[in-house]
Coordinates of C-alpha atoms in Angstrom, one line a residue:
Chain X
X840 CA 271.7 36.2 49.3
X841 CA 270.4 39.4 47.9
X842 CA 267.5 40.6 49.1
X843 CA 265.5 42.1 46.0
X844 CA 266.3 45.8 45.7
X845 CA 270.5 44.7 45.6
X846 CA 269.5 41.6 43.1
X847 CA 268.1 44.6 40.9
X848 CA 270.5 47.0 41.1
X849 CA 273.3 44.3 40.6
X850 CA 271.6 43.3 37.7
X851 CA 271.1 46.8 36.3
X852 CA 275.0 47.4 37.0
X853 CA 276.2 44.5 34.4
X854 CA 275.2 43.6 30.6
X855 CA 275.6 40.5 28.5
X856 CA 273.5 38.3 29.8
X857 CA 273.3 34.6 29.1
X858 CA 270.1 33.0 31.1
X859 CA 270.3 29.6 32.8
X860 CA 266.4 27.0 32.2
X861 CA 266.8 24.0 34.1
X862 CA 267.3 20.6 33.7
X863 CA 264.0 19.4 32.1
X864 CA 262.7 22.2 32.0
X865 CA 258.8 23.1 33.0
X866 CA 256.6 26.1 32.8
X867 CA 257.9 27.9 36.0
X868 CA 262.2 27.8 34.4
X869 CA 261.2 29.1 30.6
X870 CA 258.8 31.6 31.3
X871 CA 260.3 33.2 34.2
X872 CA 263.5 33.4 32.1
X873 CA 261.9 34.6 29.5
X874 CA 260.6 37.3 30.8
X875 CA 263.9 37.9 32.6
X876 CA 265.7 38.0 29.4
X877 CA 262.5 40.3 28.1
X878 CA 263.1 42.9 30.5
X879 CA 266.8 43.2 30.0
X880 CA 266.4 43.7 26.4
X881 CA 263.5 46.5 27.4
X882 CA 266.2 47.8 29.9
X883 CA 269.1 48.1 27.1
X884 CA 270.8 45.4 28.2
X885 CA 271.7 42.7 26.1
X886 CA 271.0 39.2 27.0
X887 CA 269.6 35.4 25.2
X888 CA 268.9 32.3 26.9
X889 CA 270.8 29.1 27.5
X890 CA 269.4 27.0 24.4
X891 CA 268.6 24.7 26.8
X892 CA 267.8 21.3 24.2
X893 CA 265.0 19.8 26.4
X894 CA 262.5 22.9 26.6
X895 CA 259.1 21.4 24.7
X896 CA 257.1 23.0 22.1
X897 CA 254.6 23.8 24.8
X898 CA 257.1 26.3 26.1
X899 CA 259.6 26.7 23.6
X900 CA 257.6 29.9 21.5
X901 CA 258.5 31.7 24.6
X902 CA 261.8 31.1 24.6
X903 CA 262.8 30.0 21.0
X904 CA 263.0 33.6 19.4
X905 CA 264.9 34.7 22.2
X906 CA 268.1 31.5 22.6
X907 CA 271.7 32.8 22.1
X908 CA 273.3 32.7 18.6
X909 CA 276.0 30.9 18.2
X910 CA 279.5 31.6 19.6
X911 CA 277.5 34.5 21.8
X912 CA 279.8 35.5 24.8
X913 CA 278.6 36.5 28.3
X914 CA 279.3 38.5 31.4
X915 CA 277.2 37.2 33.6
X916 CA 275.4 33.7 33.5
X917 CA 272.7 34.1 35.7
X918 CA 270.3 30.5 36.2
X919 CA 266.7 30.8 37.1
X920 CA 264.7 28.6 38.6
X921 CA 267.4 26.3 39.1
X922 CA 267.7 24.6 42.5
X923 CA 270.7 22.5 42.5
X924 CA 273.9 21.8 39.8
X925 CA 272.1 18.6 38.4
X926 CA 269.6 20.6 37.8
X927 CA 271.9 22.8 35.9
X928 CA 270.6 22.0 31.7
X929 CA 272.4 19.7 30.1
X930 CA 275.9 21.1 27.9
X931 CA 276.0 23.7 30.6
X932 CA 279.4 23.9 32.1
X933 CA 279.8 26.8 33.9
X934 CA 279.8 28.0 37.4
X935 CA 276.5 31.4 37.7
X936 CA 277.2 34.4 38.7
X937 CA 273.7 35.4 39.7
X938 CA 270.4 33.0 40.7
X939 CA 267.0 33.9 41.5
X940 CA 265.5 30.8 42.8
X941 CA 261.9 29.6 45.0
X942 CA 263.7 26.1 46.1
X943 CA 264.0 26.4 49.7
X944 CA 266.6 24.1 48.9
X945 CA 269.1 25.5 47.4
X946 CA 272.3 25.8 48.6
X947 CA 273.7 28.6 47.0
X948 CA 275.5 27.0 44.0
X949 CA 276.1 30.8 41.9
X950 CA 278.2 33.9 42.8
X951 CA 275.6 35.5 44.1
X952 CA 271.2 34.1 44.6
X953 CA 268.5 35.7 45.4
X954 CA 266.1 33.0 47.2
X955 CA 262.5 33.8 47.3
X956 CA 261.4 30.7 48.9
X957 CA 258.3 31.9 50.0
X958 CA 257.0 31.8 46.5
X959 CA 255.3 29.7 44.9
X960 CA 257.1 30.3 41.2
X961 CA 260.2 31.5 40.6
X962 CA 257.6 33.8 38.0
X963 CA 256.7 36.1 41.2
X964 CA 260.1 37.1 42.6
X965 CA 260.9 37.4 37.7
X966 CA 257.6 39.8 38.7
X967 CA 258.8 41.8 41.8
X968 CA 263.3 42.3 40.8
X969 CA 261.9 42.8 37.2
X970 CA 259.2 45.8 38.7
X971 CA 262.1 46.3 41.3
X972 CA 264.8 47.8 38.5
X973 CA 262.2 49.5 37.3
X974 CA 261.7 47.2 33.7
X975 CA 259.1 48.2 30.8
X976 CA 256.6 45.3 31.3
X977 CA 254.5 44.5 28.5
X978 CA 252.7 41.5 27.4
X979 CA 255.1 39.3 26.2
X980 CA 256.8 39.9 29.5
X981 CA 253.6 39.3 31.0
X982 CA 252.0 36.4 28.8
X983 CA 255.2 35.0 30.2
X984 CA 255.5 35.1 33.9
X985 CA 251.5 34.5 33.8
X986 CA 252.5 30.7 32.6
X987 CA 255.1 30.3 35.2
X988 CA 253.3 31.5 37.9
X989 CA 249.8 29.6 37.1
X990 CA 251.9 26.9 36.0
X991 CA 253.7 25.7 39.2
X992 CA 250.1 26.4 41.6
X993 CA 248.7 25.2 39.3
X994 CA 246.2 26.4 37.1
X995 CA 245.9 27.7 41.2
X996 CA 244.9 25.0 42.5
X997 CA 248.2 22.9 44.0
X998 CA 248.9 23.8 47.7
X999 CA 251.4 25.8 47.2
X1000 CA 249.1 28.6 45.4
X1001 CA 249.3 31.5 48.3
X1002 CA 247.0 35.5 48.8
X1003 CA 250.5 36.5 46.8
X1004 CA 250.9 33.8 44.3
X1005 CA 247.0 35.2 43.1
X1006 CA 247.6 38.7 43.8
X1007 CA 250.3 38.4 41.1
X1008 CA 248.6 37.2 38.7
X1009 CA 245.8 39.7 39.1
X1010 CA 248.5 42.7 38.5
X1011 CA 250.0 39.7 35.3
X1012 CA 246.1 39.8 33.1
X1013 CA 246.4 44.0 33.8
X1014 CA 249.7 43.7 32.9
X1015 CA 249.0 42.5 29.1
X1016 CA 248.7 38.5 30.2
X1017 CA 246.8 37.7 27.4
X1018 CA 245.1 34.4 30.5
X1019 CA 241.9 33.3 28.2
X1020 CA 244.6 32.0 25.7
X1021 CA 246.9 30.5 28.7
X1022 CA 244.8 29.2 30.3
X1023 CA 243.4 27.3 27.3
X1024 CA 246.7 26.3 25.9
X1025 CA 248.5 25.6 28.9
X1026 CA 245.4 23.4 30.8
X1027 CA 243.0 22.9 29.1
X1028 CA 244.4 21.4 25.6
X1029 CA 245.7 17.7 25.7
X1030 CA 247.2 15.5 23.2
X1031 CA 245.5 12.4 21.3
X1032 CA 247.7 10.1 23.3
X1033 CA 247.4 12.1 26.7
X1034 CA 243.5 11.9 26.2
X1035 CA 243.0 7.8 25.1
X1036 CA 245.6 7.0 27.6
X1037 CA 243.5 9.1 30.5
X1038 CA 240.1 7.2 29.5
X1039 CA 242.2 3.9 29.4
X1040 CA 243.3 4.4 33.1
X1041 CA 239.5 6.2 34.7
X1042 CA 237.6 3.1 32.2
X1043 CA 240.3 0.6 33.9
X1044 CA 241.5 2.0 37.8
X1045 CA 239.8 -0.6 40.8
X1046 CA 239.2 0.2 44.4
X1047 CA 240.6 -1.7 47.3
X1048 CA 239.1 -0.6 51.1
X1049 CA 235.6 0.5 50.6
X1050 CA 236.9 2.4 47.8
X1051 CA 239.3 4.1 49.7
X1052 CA 242.1 2.2 47.7
X1053 CA 242.2 3.6 43.7
X1054 CA 244.9 1.6 41.8
X1055 CA 245.9 2.6 38.3
X1056 CA 247.8 0.4 35.9
X1057 CA 249.0 1.3 32.5
X1058 CA 250.7 -1.8 30.2
X1059 CA 252.9 -1.5 27.6
X1060 CA 250.4 -2.1 25.7
X1061 CA 248.0 0.2 27.2
X1062 CA 250.2 3.2 25.9
X1063 CA 251.3 1.7 22.9
X1064 CA 246.7 1.8 21.9
X1065 CA 246.2 4.9 23.2
X1066 CA 249.7 6.4 21.0
X1067 CA 251.0 8.3 24.0
X1068 CA 254.3 9.3 24.0
X1069 CA 257.1 10.4 27.3
X1070 CA 255.7 13.5 27.7
X1071 CA 252.1 12.4 28.0
X1072 CA 253.1 11.0 31.4
X1073 CA 253.2 13.7 33.2
X1074 CA 251.7 13.6 36.8
X1075 CA 249.5 10.9 35.6
X1076 CA 249.9 9.3 39.2
X1077 CA 247.2 11.8 40.2
X1078 CA 244.2 10.8 37.8
X1079 CA 243.9 8.2 40.6
X1080 CA 243.9 10.3 43.8
X1081 CA 240.5 12.7 41.9
X1082 CA 238.0 9.2 42.4
X1083 CA 235.7 10.1 45.5
X1084 CA 236.2 8.8 48.4
X1085 CA 240.1 7.8 47.6
X1086 CA 242.3 8.6 50.2
X1087 CA 245.2 6.9 49.0
X1088 CA 246.1 5.4 45.7
X1089 CA 249.0 3.5 43.6
X1090 CA 249.7 4.1 40.0
X1091 CA 251.0 1.4 38.3
X1092 CA 253.7 2.1 34.9
X1093 CA 255.1 -1.1 33.3
X1094 CA 258.7 -0.7 31.9
X1095 CA 260.0 -2.5 28.8
X1096 CA 262.7 -4.8 30.4
X1097 CA 260.1 -6.9 33.4
X1098 CA 260.3 -3.6 35.9
X1099 CA 257.3 -1.7 36.7
X1100 CA 257.8 1.3 38.3
X1101 CA 255.7 2.7 41.4
X1102 CA 253.6 6.3 42.0
X1103 CA 252.1 6.1 46.1
X1104 CA 250.1 9.5 47.0
X1105 CA 247.9 9.2 49.7
X1106 CA 246.8 12.1 52.8
X1107 CA 249.3 10.6 54.9
X1108 CA 247.8 7.5 56.5
X1109 CA 248.8 5.0 54.9
X1110 CA 252.9 7.1 54.9
X1111 CA 253.5 6.7 51.1
X1112 CA 257.3 6.2 51.1
X1113 CA 257.1 3.7 53.7
X1114 CA 255.2 1.4 52.1
X1115 CA 257.7 2.4 49.5
X1116 CA 261.0 1.6 51.2
X1117 CA 259.2 -2.2 51.7
X1118 CA 260.3 -2.1 47.9
X1119 CA 263.8 -0.3 47.4
X1120 CA 261.9 3.5 47.3
X1121 CA 261.5 6.2 49.5
X1122 CA 260.0 10.2 48.7
X1123 CA 257.9 12.0 51.2
X1124 CA 254.9 10.4 53.7
X1125 CA 252.6 11.2 51.2
X1126 CA 254.0 11.2 47.6
X1127 CA 256.9 8.2 47.1
X1128 CA 257.7 5.8 44.3
X1129 CA 259.8 2.2 44.0
X1130 CA 260.5 -0.5 41.7
X1131 CA 259.7 -3.4 41.2
X1132 CA 260.6 -6.5 38.6
X1133 CA 257.8 -8.4 38.2
X1134 CA 254.8 -8.1 36.3
X1135 CA 252.2 -5.4 36.7
X1136 CA 249.3 -7.9 38.3
X1137 CA 251.9 -9.0 40.5
X1138 CA 252.9 -5.7 41.6
X1139 CA 249.5 -4.6 42.2
X1140 CA 249.6 -7.0 45.3
X1141 CA 252.3 -6.3 46.5
X1142 CA 251.7 -2.8 46.5
X1143 CA 248.1 -3.3 47.9
X1144 CA 249.1 -6.1 50.8
X1145 CA 252.0 -3.3 51.5
X1146 CA 249.0 -0.3 51.5
X1147 CA 246.8 -2.4 53.4
X1148 CA 249.5 -3.0 55.9
X1149 CA 251.2 0.5 56.4
X1150 CA 247.0 1.5 57.1
X1151 CA 247.1 2.9 60.1
Chain N
X155 CA 219.3 50.1 41.3
X156 CA 221.5 50.8 44.7
X157 CA 225.3 51.0 45.0
X158 CA 227.3 48.8 47.8
X159 CA 226.9 51.6 50.2
X160 CA 224.0 52.3 49.5
X161 CA 222.8 48.3 49.9
X162 CA 224.9 47.8 53.1
X163 CA 223.2 51.5 54.6
X164 CA 219.4 49.3 54.5
X165 CA 220.7 46.5 55.3
X166 CA 222.1 47.5 58.2
X167 CA 218.2 48.1 59.2
X168 CA 216.6 45.5 58.9
X169 CA 216.5 42.2 61.1
X170 CA 214.4 38.5 60.2
X171 CA 215.6 38.1 56.7
X172 CA 214.8 35.0 54.1
X173 CA 217.9 34.8 51.8
X174 CA 217.0 33.3 49.1
X175 CA 219.2 31.0 45.6
X176 CA 218.3 30.0 42.2
X177 CA 216.3 27.4 40.3
X178 CA 218.6 24.9 39.9
X179 CA 221.5 26.0 42.9
X180 CA 225.5 26.1 41.5
X181 CA 228.2 27.3 44.1
X182 CA 227.9 30.8 43.8
X183 CA 224.4 30.9 44.6
X184 CA 224.8 28.8 47.5
X185 CA 228.2 30.1 47.9
X186 CA 227.1 33.9 48.3
X187 CA 223.4 33.4 49.7
X188 CA 225.5 30.9 52.7
X189 CA 228.0 34.0 53.2
X190 CA 225.0 36.6 53.6
X191 CA 223.6 34.7 55.8
X192 CA 225.9 33.5 57.9
X193 CA 227.4 38.4 58.0
X194 CA 224.2 39.4 58.7
X195 CA 223.8 37.0 61.6
X196 CA 227.6 37.9 63.0
X197 CA 226.2 41.4 63.3
X198 CA 223.4 40.0 65.1
X199 CA 220.4 40.0 63.0
X200 CA 218.4 37.0 61.8
X201 CA 218.7 35.1 58.8
X202 CA 217.6 31.9 57.3
X203 CA 217.9 30.6 53.8
X204 CA 215.0 29.6 51.9
X205 CA 215.0 25.5 51.9
X206 CA 215.7 25.3 48.6
X207 CA 214.7 21.4 47.6
X208 CA 217.4 21.4 44.4
X209 CA 220.5 22.2 45.8
X210 CA 222.7 18.9 45.4
X211 CA 224.6 17.4 48.5
X212 CA 228.8 19.4 46.8
X213 CA 227.3 22.1 48.2
X214 CA 224.2 21.2 51.2
X215 CA 227.4 21.8 53.3
X216 CA 227.1 25.3 52.5
X217 CA 222.9 25.6 52.6
X218 CA 222.4 22.5 55.5
X219 CA 222.2 25.0 58.7
X220 CA 221.6 27.9 57.8
X221 CA 217.9 26.3 56.3
X222 CA 215.2 28.8 57.5
X223 CA 213.0 26.5 59.9
X224 CA 209.4 25.5 59.3
X225 CA 207.1 28.8 60.1
X226 CA 209.8 30.7 59.4
X227 CA 208.9 34.3 59.4
X228 CA 210.2 36.9 57.5
X229 CA 210.6 40.4 57.2
X230 CA 213.0 40.9 54.4
X231 CA 214.1 38.3 51.2
X232 CA 217.0 38.7 49.3
X233 CA 217.2 37.7 46.5
X234 CA 220.9 36.2 46.2
X235 CA 222.0 35.8 42.6
X236 CA 218.8 35.2 40.4
X237 CA 219.1 36.1 37.1
X238 CA 214.9 36.4 36.7
X239 CA 211.8 35.7 37.9
X240 CA 212.0 32.1 35.9
X241 CA 214.9 31.6 38.3
X242 CA 213.3 31.4 41.7
X243 CA 214.3 28.5 43.9
X244 CA 211.5 25.3 43.4
X245 CA 208.2 26.4 46.0
X246 CA 208.6 30.3 45.8
X247 CA 206.2 32.4 45.3
X248 CA 206.7 36.0 46.6
X249 CA 208.4 39.2 45.8
X250 CA 211.6 39.3 47.1
X251 CA 212.1 43.0 48.8
X252 CA 215.7 42.8 47.3
X253 CA 218.6 41.3 45.5
X254 CA 221.7 41.2 45.1
X255 CA 223.6 40.1 41.7
X256 CA 226.1 40.2 39.1
X257 CA 223.7 39.1 35.9
X258 CA 223.5 42.1 33.1
X259 CA 219.9 40.8 32.2
X260 CA 219.1 41.3 35.5
X261 CA 215.2 43.1 35.0
X262 CA 214.7 43.8 38.3
X263 CA 212.5 42.0 39.9
X264 CA 212.8 42.8 43.3
X265 CA 211.9 45.9 45.2
X266 CA 215.5 47.2 45.4
X267 CA 218.5 45.0 43.1
X268 CA 222.5 46.1 44.3
X269 CA 223.8 44.7 40.3
X270 CA 227.6 44.5 40.0
X271 CA 227.3 43.5 36.2
X272 CA 231.0 43.8 36.2
X273 CA 231.7 41.0 38.8
X274 CA 232.4 37.2 37.4
X275 CA 230.4 36.0 40.4
X276 CA 228.2 37.0 43.1
X277 CA 230.4 36.3 45.8
X278 CA 232.5 39.3 45.1
X279 CA 229.8 41.3 45.8
X280 CA 228.4 39.6 48.2
X281 CA 232.0 40.2 50.1
X282 CA 232.1 44.1 48.4
X283 CA 228.3 44.3 51.3
X284 CA 229.6 42.0 53.7
X285 CA 233.0 44.7 54.1
X286 CA 230.9 47.6 52.9
X287 CA 228.3 46.6 56.1
X288 CA 231.5 45.9 58.8
X289 CA 230.5 42.4 59.0
X290 CA 232.8 39.4 60.8
X291 CA 234.4 37.2 58.3
X292 CA 235.5 34.0 60.0
X293 CA 236.4 31.5 57.9
X294 CA 233.3 29.9 57.0
X295 CA 232.0 32.6 56.1
X296 CA 234.9 33.0 53.8
X297 CA 234.9 29.2 53.1
X298 CA 231.6 29.9 51.5
X299 CA 233.2 33.1 49.3
X300 CA 236.3 30.6 48.3
X301 CA 233.1 27.8 47.2
X302 CA 231.2 30.8 45.3
X303 CA 233.7 33.0 43.6
X304 CA 236.2 29.7 42.3
X305 CA 233.6 27.7 40.9
X306 CA 231.0 30.9 39.1
X307 CA 235.2 31.0 37.1
X308 CA 235.9 27.4 36.2
X309 CA 238.6 27.9 38.8
X310 CA 240.3 30.8 37.6
X311 CA 240.2 29.4 33.6
X312 CA 237.2 31.0 32.2
X313 CA 237.0 34.0 30.0
X314 CA 235.3 36.5 32.4
X315 CA 238.0 35.5 34.9
X316 CA 239.3 39.0 35.8
X317 CA 242.3 40.4 37.8
X318 CA 239.8 41.3 40.4
X319 CA 237.8 38.5 40.8
X320 CA 241.7 36.8 41.5
X321 CA 242.2 39.8 44.6
X322 CA 238.6 38.8 46.2
X323 CA 240.2 35.0 46.7
X324 CA 243.2 36.6 47.1
X325 CA 242.0 38.4 50.1
X326 CA 238.9 34.9 51.1
X327 CA 242.6 32.7 51.8
X328 CA 243.5 35.7 53.8
X329 CA 240.1 35.9 55.2
X330 CA 241.0 32.4 56.2
X331 CA 239.1 30.5 52.6
X332 CA 240.0 26.2 53.0
X333 CA 241.4 26.7 49.7
X334 CA 244.0 24.2 49.2
X335 CA 240.5 22.0 50.4
X336 CA 238.1 23.2 48.8
X337 CA 240.5 23.6 45.5
X338 CA 240.4 19.3 46.2
X339 CA 237.0 19.5 46.7
X340 CA 235.4 21.6 44.0
X341 CA 237.5 20.4 41.3
X342 CA 239.3 17.6 41.3
X343 CA 237.1 15.0 43.6
X344 CA 234.5 13.5 41.0
X345 CA 232.1 10.5 41.2
X346 CA 233.5 6.8 39.2
X347 CA 230.2 7.4 37.0
X348 CA 231.9 10.7 36.0
X349 CA 235.1 9.3 35.1
X350 CA 234.2 6.2 34.0
X351 CA 232.3 8.6 31.3
X352 CA 235.0 11.1 30.6
X353 CA 237.1 7.4 29.7
X354 CA 234.7 6.9 27.7
X355 CA 234.8 10.0 25.5
X356 CA 238.6 10.7 25.6
X357 CA 238.8 6.3 24.0
X358 CA 236.4 6.8 21.3
X359 CA 235.6 10.4 20.3
X360 CA 236.6 10.4 16.5
X361 CA 238.3 13.8 14.2
X362 CA 237.2 14.7 11.4
X363 CA 238.4 18.2 8.7
X364 CA 242.4 17.3 10.1
X365 CA 241.8 16.5 13.2
X366 CA 239.7 19.8 13.7
X367 CA 236.7 19.1 14.1
X368 CA 236.3 16.2 17.4
X369 CA 233.4 14.2 18.2
X370 CA 231.8 12.3 21.8
X371 CA 229.1 9.7 21.3
X372 CA 227.6 9.4 24.4
X373 CA 224.9 6.1 24.4
X374 CA 222.4 4.8 26.7
X375 CA 224.5 1.9 26.8
X376 CA 227.7 3.3 27.5
X377 CA 225.9 5.5 30.3
X378 CA 224.5 2.5 32.0
X379 CA 228.0 0.8 31.9
X380 CA 229.5 4.3 33.5
X381 CA 226.4 3.6 36.2
X382 CA 227.2 7.3 35.3
X383 CA 223.4 10.0 36.7
X384 CA 222.3 13.0 35.4
X385 CA 224.7 14.7 37.9
X386 CA 227.7 13.6 36.6
X387 CA 226.5 15.6 32.7
X388 CA 227.5 18.5 33.4
X389 CA 229.8 20.1 30.9
X390 CA 230.0 17.3 29.1
X391 CA 230.9 19.0 25.9
X392 CA 233.5 20.8 27.3
X393 CA 235.4 17.6 27.5
X394 CA 235.7 16.8 23.1
X395 CA 237.3 20.6 22.6
X396 CA 240.2 19.6 25.2
X397 CA 241.7 18.3 22.6
X398 CA 245.4 19.5 20.6
X399 CA 244.5 21.5 17.3
X400 CA 239.9 21.2 17.5
X401 CA 238.8 24.7 16.6
X402 CA 235.0 23.2 16.7
X403 CA 233.6 20.4 18.7
X404 CA 230.1 18.7 18.5
X405 CA 228.2 15.9 21.8
X406 CA 226.1 13.9 21.0
X407 CA 224.1 11.9 24.3
X408 CA 221.4 10.0 23.7
X409 CA 218.2 10.3 24.8
X410 CA 215.8 7.6 25.4
X411 CA 212.7 7.9 23.1
X412 CA 214.8 7.7 19.8
X413 CA 215.4 11.2 20.4
X414 CA 219.4 12.4 20.0
X415 CA 220.6 16.0 21.6
X416 CA 224.1 17.2 20.2
X417 CA 225.7 20.3 21.7
X418 CA 227.8 22.1 19.6
X419 CA 230.8 24.5 19.9
X420 CA 233.3 25.8 18.3
X421 CA 236.1 29.0 18.4
X422 CA 233.1 31.1 16.6
X423 CA 233.9 29.9 13.3
X424 CA 231.2 27.4 12.0
X425 CA 228.5 29.6 13.3
X426 CA 227.5 27.0 15.7
X427 CA 223.8 28.8 16.1
X428 CA 223.6 28.5 12.6
X429 CA 224.9 24.5 12.6
X430 CA 222.1 24.5 14.9
X431 CA 219.1 25.8 13.2
X432 CA 219.3 24.0 10.3
X433 CA 218.0 21.1 13.0
X434 CA 215.7 22.8 15.0
X435 CA 217.7 24.5 17.7
X436 CA 220.2 28.2 18.3
X437 CA 221.6 29.7 20.5
X438 CA 224.8 31.6 20.3
X439 CA 228.2 31.2 17.6
X440 CA 230.2 29.8 19.9
X441 CA 227.8 27.1 21.8
X442 CA 224.1 26.0 20.7
X443 CA 222.4 23.1 21.1
X444 CA 220.0 21.3 18.3
X445 CA 218.0 18.1 19.1
X446 CA 216.8 14.6 16.3
X447 CA 215.1 11.9 15.5
X448 CA 216.7 9.3 15.1
X449 CA 220.0 6.9 15.7
X450 CA 223.4 8.4 17.1
X451 CA 225.5 7.2 13.8
X452 CA 222.8 9.5 11.8
X453 CA 222.9 11.8 14.4
X454 CA 226.9 12.2 13.9
X455 CA 226.5 12.1 9.7
X456 CA 224.2 15.0 10.1
X457 CA 225.6 16.7 12.2
X458 CA 229.1 17.0 10.6
X459 CA 228.1 17.1 7.5
X460 CA 225.7 20.2 7.9
X461 CA 229.4 21.8 10.3
X462 CA 231.0 21.2 7.5
X463 CA 228.3 23.0 5.6
X464 CA 228.8 26.3 7.1
X465 CA 232.6 26.4 7.6
X466 CA 234.5 29.4 6.5

């Protein structure tokens, strides 16, 4: 494990960087990698991003101008926000010399790792490292880091948000991040398919147990009618929990081939992992998942019964 | 006008406080007043809140334990977040000795005013004053101020959010604000009526001009079917602007008696105030309103035509 100052020293001594984002890339990995790449360049280094084919159009503007050209041969590879070798981006087969991360579970797969597990986002770790390197931080770097920080803490709403997260965001605004435009783009803009699907969920969800259990069921027909794509499914399981009075929610999604996927969210009671274990699934006490081979209606009846049984 | 240190000195010299919140009270006025009242009490002062009858149940827990008993006779009255005499709470007829505010338009109706117009919220002003008074800030005060700050900047999403706003929130978390519970309560919990109504809006809104103009029409029948109350209408006009690609939106609401209220939101083009002026309404370039006596369908046709005409 490297400290921030050790990492800064090591990165100042190298050149010809390739920077990896993780599989199923989110705002934190793309924003952090983009900012780190630009910061290295501002210090006179050669630096490019691995051409991760999964980066979606929301985050592509941060990454695309920095993608490594065909045939680029790096001296050092740095994995950013990559928690495990299983999270290597599609097509990558090497072993990174360095890793910058904030996942406490990171096993240290890279040559050297700078792990800041107390940070809500990897973006906060990259900000500290760039400052320790005295890298110039311009508006583009600040934008990328603001995207990283703010998306990983759910626009400062999630449980992982700390005073330090808010201070990092404050610093990035002062460094030139266009937080107004980024907030609008990242948190207040939705596709037609997503909004229609949300609308369908809100108008069809059903309550049980005096309104403390809320169930949303999303059929293949609804998805088709909404014109919703896979990317419109992000965080779908959080919608049913928005209803006042709800202590636990289940989101059911009909899959092709007669399967139903269930996502269970609770305040801890009932234990979501115990409920899902009954159907061969699992996860955490407050968030778990499982699959069933049945109709949506049957899945709802089964999982509601299991929830009521486990409720203390 | 008083500076923060002048205000602190003045408030330390007085006792027997009555604190006013504003008409149509929001999180900022209630949270700020509640925190100021508790801070004064922690300094050994007698302090109560004016019994503002309009405080809604979301914010009542901050205010109710502090309401002045019948017959309480204050020495000094402090208006908090009250921008104008027209914003006095229902039933109040006096003139406050002091005012703490962040509205640049405050005309100075009180005896003395501490105006911090650069603050996104009045809560940030109260935090500074309490610190200048060396008032003990406990978890209840921090909770009330976090509610004040975070609601007035739309959970750090609105244009008024500054680096200082985020730093104030960071400080409040360190002072013991339960930001996780408050975020959940204030920003991620909605009534059944509200969610159903949002769902109806998302599934029925219509696009014009290659998707750059989005129109939501809310009928009396929809409100009834959704079981939506007046308090579920908050910020309804922002929903149609969430659709990707939209540059301007119109939200139409059918009122009893054959009237339709229109709320127009744009990025500046077309000029919303010019569009609404055609129907006898007005407002700002980016946000205006008007009323029409016609059906929802007619109102939609008329205002869409006016929007297209004004679009540069």
